[in-house]
Amino acid sequence: MARGNETGPTVMRLVRIGDIGVELHLDHRANRGVGAFVDRISDEAVDLPGRYHLLAIAGEQARLVMDPDRKTMSLTLPPARTERDQATIEIGLLQALARGVAFLEAADPQVAMPTALLHGGAVMISTDCAIAVVDGGLGQGKTSLAMGLAARHGQLMVDEFTFVTIAGQHVTVLAAPQWPWHVRSDMAAHLVPGNVDRRLLFAGDLTGIATTAVNADAVRMMLIPDRGLPAGETVDVSPVEVRRLLRCAVTDHLRKLVDPRLDHVSIFDSPDHLATADGAPLHTRPAVLVHDAKRVLDALVTVPVIRVGIGAPADLPISVTAASARCTELLA
């Protein structure tokens, strides 16, 4: 696909989440850093219809307006005054894009099988097997564990914003091959030596770790990093516990969409700065918090879920080895 319209008030790029295309229109007045970032997350190699549209404009105060009827998002981005501001704005754009798509999917009655947005990452460990590494509220380590698995025998699929489709009890994860990976500063030296000063790393920055998968694949196992277990210990999770532990993974992103105070990093100062086109703040639409959560959890309990002990950053190889062994058992 061509890079899009370079004339007029905006530049258009296509952003891809599996088979979902989002047309991202960037105001020329936005800072150059945002334009370069949008170029990196867009995908000119595919030709998908733009199911949704996001217009990113420049302004002094970050705001997001959702229009379910028109399937559009309007995002106001504040100026970046420092490199840290720039990184925060890029993360904020990703958050608005992913969470906005999840909101619009849930609000669209014409989408027979809306996707669900999980808080976590995913990698492929064979040609038809995806492993999701998700937040179970038991500690950090999702990205590190996923990268470690990909380095051993897999391909990166997506980090932080994992969209899945549910068909009965079949769970499929959608790849977002152009999107970056979020690396904590304390883990960077153990994952990507030489890139310790960057918060977002793209596939091209991850030399020696993995290539990036572009297809959707069945989720065959889910891993939950657990700071309460010794590094390298693995524990099977019962279906009852799966529902409890994975509820936050299923609802986190939409809860943070309506209330940015729940985010560690956010460009929004108040829940009132996120609204629908009629002016109603998103937090006045509580139904979005639990949309299809039961349906998603009903499917996830059919997938093997393993808690993996995560220790200090230097213990990562131990945790990866244990998780890798469980993956190997799965494929045997």
Coordinates of C-alpha atoms in Angstrom, one line a residue:
M1 CA 0.0 0.0 0.0
A2 CA 1.2 3.5 -0.7
R3 CA 2.2 5.7 2.2
G4 CA -1.0 7.7 1.8
N5 CA -2.0 11.2 1.1
E6 CA 0.9 13.6 1.7
T7 CA -1.0 16.8 0.8
G8 CA -3.7 18.8 2.5
P9 CA -4.0 19.3 6.2
T10 CA -3.2 15.7 7.2
V11 CA -1.0 12.8 6.3
M12 CA -2.7 9.4 6.1
R13 CA -1.1 6.1 7.2
L14 CA -2.6 2.7 7.6
V15 CA -2.1 1.0 11.0
R16 CA -2.7 -2.7 11.1
I17 CA -3.9 -5.0 13.9
G18 CA -4.3 -8.4 12.4
D19 CA -6.9 -8.0 9.7
I20 CA -8.2 -4.7 11.3
G21 CA -7.1 -1.6 9.4
V22 CA -7.1 1.8 11.1
E23 CA -6.6 4.9 9.0
L24 CA -4.5 7.3 11.0
H25 CA -4.7 10.9 9.8
L26 CA -1.9 13.1 11.3
D27 CA -2.2 16.8 11.4
H28 CA 0.8 18.5 9.8
R29 CA 1.0 20.8 12.8
A30 CA 1.9 18.0 15.1
N31 CA 5.6 17.7 16.0
R32 CA 8.0 15.8 13.7
G33 CA 8.6 13.2 16.3
V34 CA 5.0 12.1 16.2
G35 CA 5.1 11.9 12.4
A36 CA 8.2 9.7 12.5
F37 CA 6.6 7.5 15.1
V38 CA 3.4 7.1 13.1
D39 CA 5.5 6.1 10.1
R40 CA 7.1 3.3 12.1
I41 CA 3.8 1.9 13.4
S42 CA 2.1 2.1 10.0
D43 CA 2.3 -0.8 7.4
E44 CA 2.6 0.1 3.8
A45 CA 3.0 -3.5 2.7
V46 CA -0.6 -4.5 3.0
D47 CA -3.9 -3.2 1.6
L48 CA -6.6 -3.4 4.2
P49 CA -9.8 -1.4 4.3
G50 CA -9.8 1.2 7.0
R51 CA -12.4 -0.1 9.4
Y52 CA -11.8 2.7 11.8
H53 CA -10.3 6.2 11.6
L54 CA -8.2 8.1 14.0
L55 CA -7.5 11.8 13.5
A56 CA -4.5 13.1 15.5
I57 CA -4.4 16.9 15.8
A58 CA -2.1 19.3 17.7
G59 CA -3.3 21.2 20.8
E60 CA -2.3 22.2 24.2
Q61 CA -4.5 19.7 26.1
A62 CA -4.7 16.0 25.4
R63 CA -8.2 14.9 24.6
L64 CA -9.9 11.9 23.0
V65 CA -13.3 11.9 21.4
M66 CA -14.9 8.6 20.3
D67 CA -17.7 8.5 17.7
P68 CA -19.1 4.9 17.6
D69 CA -21.6 5.8 14.9
R70 CA -18.9 7.1 12.5
K71 CA -16.3 4.7 13.7
T72 CA -13.8 7.5 14.3
M73 CA -11.5 8.7 17.1
S74 CA -10.2 12.3 17.4
L75 CA -7.1 12.6 19.5
T76 CA -5.6 15.9 20.5
L77 CA -1.8 15.6 21.2
P78 CA 0.0 18.2 23.3
P79 CA 3.4 19.5 22.3
A80 CA 6.5 17.7 23.4
R81 CA 9.0 19.9 25.3
T82 CA 11.4 17.2 26.3
E83 CA 12.5 13.8 25.1
R84 CA 10.5 12.3 28.0
D85 CA 7.4 14.2 26.9
Q86 CA 7.9 12.8 23.4
A87 CA 8.1 9.2 24.6
T88 CA 5.0 9.8 26.7
I89 CA 3.1 11.2 23.7
E90 CA 4.1 8.2 21.6
I91 CA 2.9 5.8 24.3
G92 CA -0.3 7.9 24.7
L93 CA -1.0 7.6 20.9
L94 CA -0.6 3.8 21.1
Q95 CA -2.9 3.6 24.1
A96 CA -5.6 5.7 22.5
L97 CA -5.3 3.8 19.2
A98 CA -5.5 0.3 20.7
R99 CA -8.0 1.1 23.4
G100 CA -10.1 3.2 21.0
V101 CA -10.3 0.3 18.6
A102 CA -11.4 -2.0 21.4
F103 CA -14.1 0.5 22.5
L104 CA -15.4 0.9 18.9
E105 CA -15.4 -2.8 18.3
A106 CA -17.5 -3.4 21.4
A107 CA -19.9 -0.5 20.5
D108 CA -20.4 -1.6 16.9
P109 CA -23.5 -3.9 16.5
Q110 CA -22.4 -4.8 13.0
V111 CA -19.3 -6.6 14.3
A112 CA -20.5 -10.1 14.8
M113 CA -17.4 -11.2 16.7
P114 CA -15.7 -8.2 18.3
T115 CA -12.1 -8.5 19.3
A116 CA -11.1 -8.4 22.9
L117 CA -8.0 -6.4 24.1
L118 CA -5.9 -8.2 26.6
H119 CA -3.2 -6.6 28.8
G120 CA -0.2 -8.5 27.7
G121 CA 2.0 -9.7 24.9
A122 CA 2.2 -12.7 22.6
V123 CA 4.8 -14.7 20.6
M124 CA 4.7 -17.6 18.2
I125 CA 6.6 -20.7 19.2
S126 CA 5.7 -22.7 16.1
T127 CA 4.0 -22.2 12.8
D128 CA 0.5 -22.6 14.3
C129 CA 1.0 -22.0 18.0
A130 CA 0.9 -18.7 19.9
I131 CA 1.8 -18.2 23.5
A132 CA 0.2 -15.2 25.3
V133 CA 2.0 -13.6 28.3
V134 CA -0.6 -11.7 30.2
D135 CA -1.1 -9.6 33.4
G136 CA -2.6 -11.6 36.2
G137 CA -2.0 -8.9 38.8
L138 CA 0.9 -10.9 40.3
G139 CA 3.8 -8.7 39.3
Q140 CA 5.8 -7.4 36.3
G141 CA 7.7 -9.3 33.7
K142 CA 5.3 -9.9 30.7
T143 CA 7.5 -8.3 28.0
S144 CA 10.7 -9.7 29.4
L145 CA 9.3 -13.3 29.5
A146 CA 7.8 -12.9 26.0
M147 CA 11.1 -11.6 24.5
G148 CA 13.0 -14.4 26.2
L149 CA 10.7 -17.0 24.7
A150 CA 10.9 -15.4 21.2
A151 CA 14.7 -15.4 21.4
R152 CA 14.8 -19.1 22.1
H153 CA 12.3 -20.6 19.6
G154 CA 9.7 -18.1 18.4
Q155 CA 8.6 -14.9 16.8
L156 CA 7.4 -11.7 18.4
M157 CA 3.7 -10.9 17.7
V158 CA 2.6 -8.0 19.8
D159 CA 3.4 -6.3 23.2
E160 CA 1.1 -4.8 25.8
F161 CA -2.0 -4.5 23.4
T162 CA -3.0 -8.1 22.5
F163 CA -6.1 -8.3 20.5
V164 CA -7.8 -11.7 20.4
T165 CA -10.9 -13.0 18.6
I166 CA -13.2 -15.6 20.2
A167 CA -15.0 -18.2 18.2
G168 CA -16.7 -20.5 20.6
Q169 CA -13.8 -21.8 22.7
H170 CA -11.2 -21.0 20.0
V171 CA -8.9 -18.0 20.9
T172 CA -6.9 -16.4 18.2
V173 CA -4.3 -13.6 18.8
L174 CA -3.8 -10.9 16.2
A175 CA -0.3 -9.7 15.3
A176 CA 0.7 -6.1 15.3
P177 CA 4.1 -6.4 13.6
Q178 CA 4.8 -2.7 13.2
W179 CA 4.2 -1.9 16.9
P180 CA 7.0 -1.3 19.4
W181 CA 7.8 -3.3 22.6
H182 CA 7.8 -1.6 26.0
V183 CA 11.1 -2.3 27.8
R184 CA 11.5 -1.3 31.5
S185 CA 14.8 0.5 32.2
D186 CA 15.8 -2.2 34.8
M187 CA 15.3 -4.9 32.2
A188 CA 16.8 -3.2 29.1
A189 CA 20.4 -4.2 29.8
H190 CA 19.4 -7.9 30.1
L191 CA 17.3 -7.8 27.0
V192 CA 18.8 -5.4 24.5
P193 CA 22.3 -4.2 25.4
G194 CA 23.0 -0.8 24.0
N195 CA 19.4 0.4 24.1
V196 CA 19.0 1.1 27.8
D197 CA 17.9 4.7 27.3
R198 CA 14.8 3.9 25.2
R199 CA 11.3 3.0 26.4
L200 CA 9.9 1.8 23.1
L201 CA 11.9 -0.6 20.9
F202 CA 10.8 -1.7 17.4
A203 CA 11.5 -5.1 15.8
G204 CA 14.5 -3.6 13.9
D205 CA 16.0 -2.6 17.3
L206 CA 15.9 -6.1 18.6
T207 CA 18.8 -7.6 16.8
G208 CA 19.4 -11.2 17.8
I209 CA 16.1 -11.5 19.6
A210 CA 13.6 -12.5 17.0
T211 CA 11.8 -11.7 13.8
T212 CA 8.2 -10.5 13.9
A213 CA 5.2 -12.6 13.0
V214 CA 2.6 -11.1 10.8
N215 CA -0.2 -13.7 11.0
A216 CA -3.0 -14.5 13.5
D217 CA -2.5 -17.7 15.3
A218 CA -4.3 -19.9 17.9
V219 CA -3.5 -19.3 21.5
R220 CA -2.3 -22.6 22.9
M221 CA -1.0 -21.5 26.3
M222 CA -1.1 -18.4 28.5
L223 CA 1.7 -17.5 30.9
I224 CA 1.2 -15.2 34.0
P225 CA 4.4 -13.8 35.5
D226 CA 4.3 -14.2 39.3
R227 CA 6.6 -12.3 41.6
G228 CA 5.3 -14.5 44.5
L229 CA 7.0 -17.6 43.1
P230 CA 10.7 -18.4 43.1
A231 CA 12.3 -17.6 39.7
G232 CA 11.8 -20.6 37.4
E233 CA 9.0 -22.3 39.3
T234 CA 5.8 -23.0 37.3
V235 CA 2.3 -23.7 38.6
D236 CA -0.8 -24.8 36.6
V237 CA -3.7 -22.6 37.2
S238 CA -7.2 -24.1 37.8
P239 CA -10.2 -22.8 35.7
V240 CA -11.6 -21.1 38.8
E241 CA -8.3 -19.3 39.4
V242 CA -8.1 -18.4 35.7
R243 CA -11.3 -16.4 35.8
R244 CA -10.0 -14.5 38.9
L245 CA -6.5 -13.9 37.7
L246 CA -7.3 -13.0 34.1
R247 CA -10.2 -10.7 34.7
C248 CA -7.8 -7.8 35.0
A249 CA -6.1 -8.8 31.8
V250 CA -9.5 -8.7 30.0
T251 CA -10.7 -5.4 31.5
D252 CA -7.6 -3.4 32.3
H253 CA -7.2 -1.5 29.0
L254 CA -10.9 -0.4 28.8
R255 CA -10.8 0.6 32.5
K256 CA -7.8 2.7 31.8
L257 CA -9.4 4.2 28.7
V258 CA -12.3 5.6 30.8
D259 CA -10.0 6.6 33.8
P260 CA -6.5 7.6 32.8
R261 CA -5.6 7.9 36.5
L262 CA -5.2 4.1 36.5
D263 CA -2.3 4.4 34.1
H264 CA 1.4 4.6 35.1
V265 CA 2.0 6.8 32.0
S266 CA -0.8 8.9 30.5
I267 CA -1.1 12.1 28.4
F268 CA -4.6 12.8 29.9
D269 CA -5.0 14.8 33.0
S270 CA -8.6 13.9 33.8
P271 CA -11.3 11.3 33.0
D272 CA -13.4 14.2 31.6
H273 CA -10.9 14.6 28.8
L274 CA -12.1 11.4 27.2
A275 CA -15.6 11.6 25.8
T276 CA -18.0 10.4 23.2
A277 CA -19.1 12.7 20.3
D278 CA -22.2 13.8 22.2
G279 CA -19.9 15.2 24.9
A280 CA -20.5 12.5 27.5
P281 CA -17.3 11.4 29.4
L282 CA -16.5 7.8 28.7
H283 CA -16.6 7.1 32.4
T284 CA -20.3 7.7 32.3
R285 CA -20.6 4.6 30.1
P286 CA -19.7 1.9 32.6
A287 CA -21.0 -0.9 30.4
V288 CA -17.9 -0.7 28.3
L289 CA -15.9 -2.0 31.3
V290 CA -17.5 -5.4 31.3
H291 CA -18.3 -5.8 27.6
D292 CA -18.2 -9.5 26.7
A293 CA -15.8 -10.1 29.7
K294 CA -17.7 -13.3 30.6
R295 CA -17.6 -14.5 27.0
V296 CA -13.8 -13.9 26.8
L297 CA -13.1 -15.6 30.2
D298 CA -15.3 -18.5 29.2
A299 CA -12.9 -19.1 26.2
L300 CA -9.7 -18.4 28.2
V301 CA -10.5 -21.1 30.8
T302 CA -10.2 -23.7 28.0
V303 CA -6.6 -22.6 27.4
P304 CA -3.8 -24.0 29.7
V305 CA -2.7 -21.2 32.0
I306 CA 0.6 -21.4 33.8
R307 CA 2.0 -19.1 36.6
V308 CA 5.8 -18.5 36.0
G309 CA 8.0 -17.4 38.9
I310 CA 9.8 -14.1 38.0
G311 CA 12.7 -12.9 40.2
A312 CA 15.2 -10.1 39.8
P313 CA 16.2 -8.9 36.3
A314 CA 19.3 -11.1 36.4
D315 CA 17.0 -14.2 37.0
L316 CA 15.3 -13.8 33.7
P317 CA 17.2 -16.7 32.0
I318 CA 15.9 -19.1 34.7
S319 CA 12.3 -18.0 34.2
V320 CA 12.6 -18.2 30.4
T321 CA 14.1 -21.7 30.7
A322 CA 11.2 -22.9 32.8
A323 CA 8.6 -21.3 30.5
S324 CA 10.3 -22.7 27.5
A325 CA 10.2 -26.2 29.0
R326 CA 6.4 -25.9 29.4
C327 CA 6.1 -24.7 25.8
T328 CA 8.1 -27.7 24.7
E329 CA 5.8 -30.0 26.6
L330 CA 2.8 -28.4 24.9
L331 CA 4.2 -29.1 21.4
A332 CA 5.4 -32.6 22.2

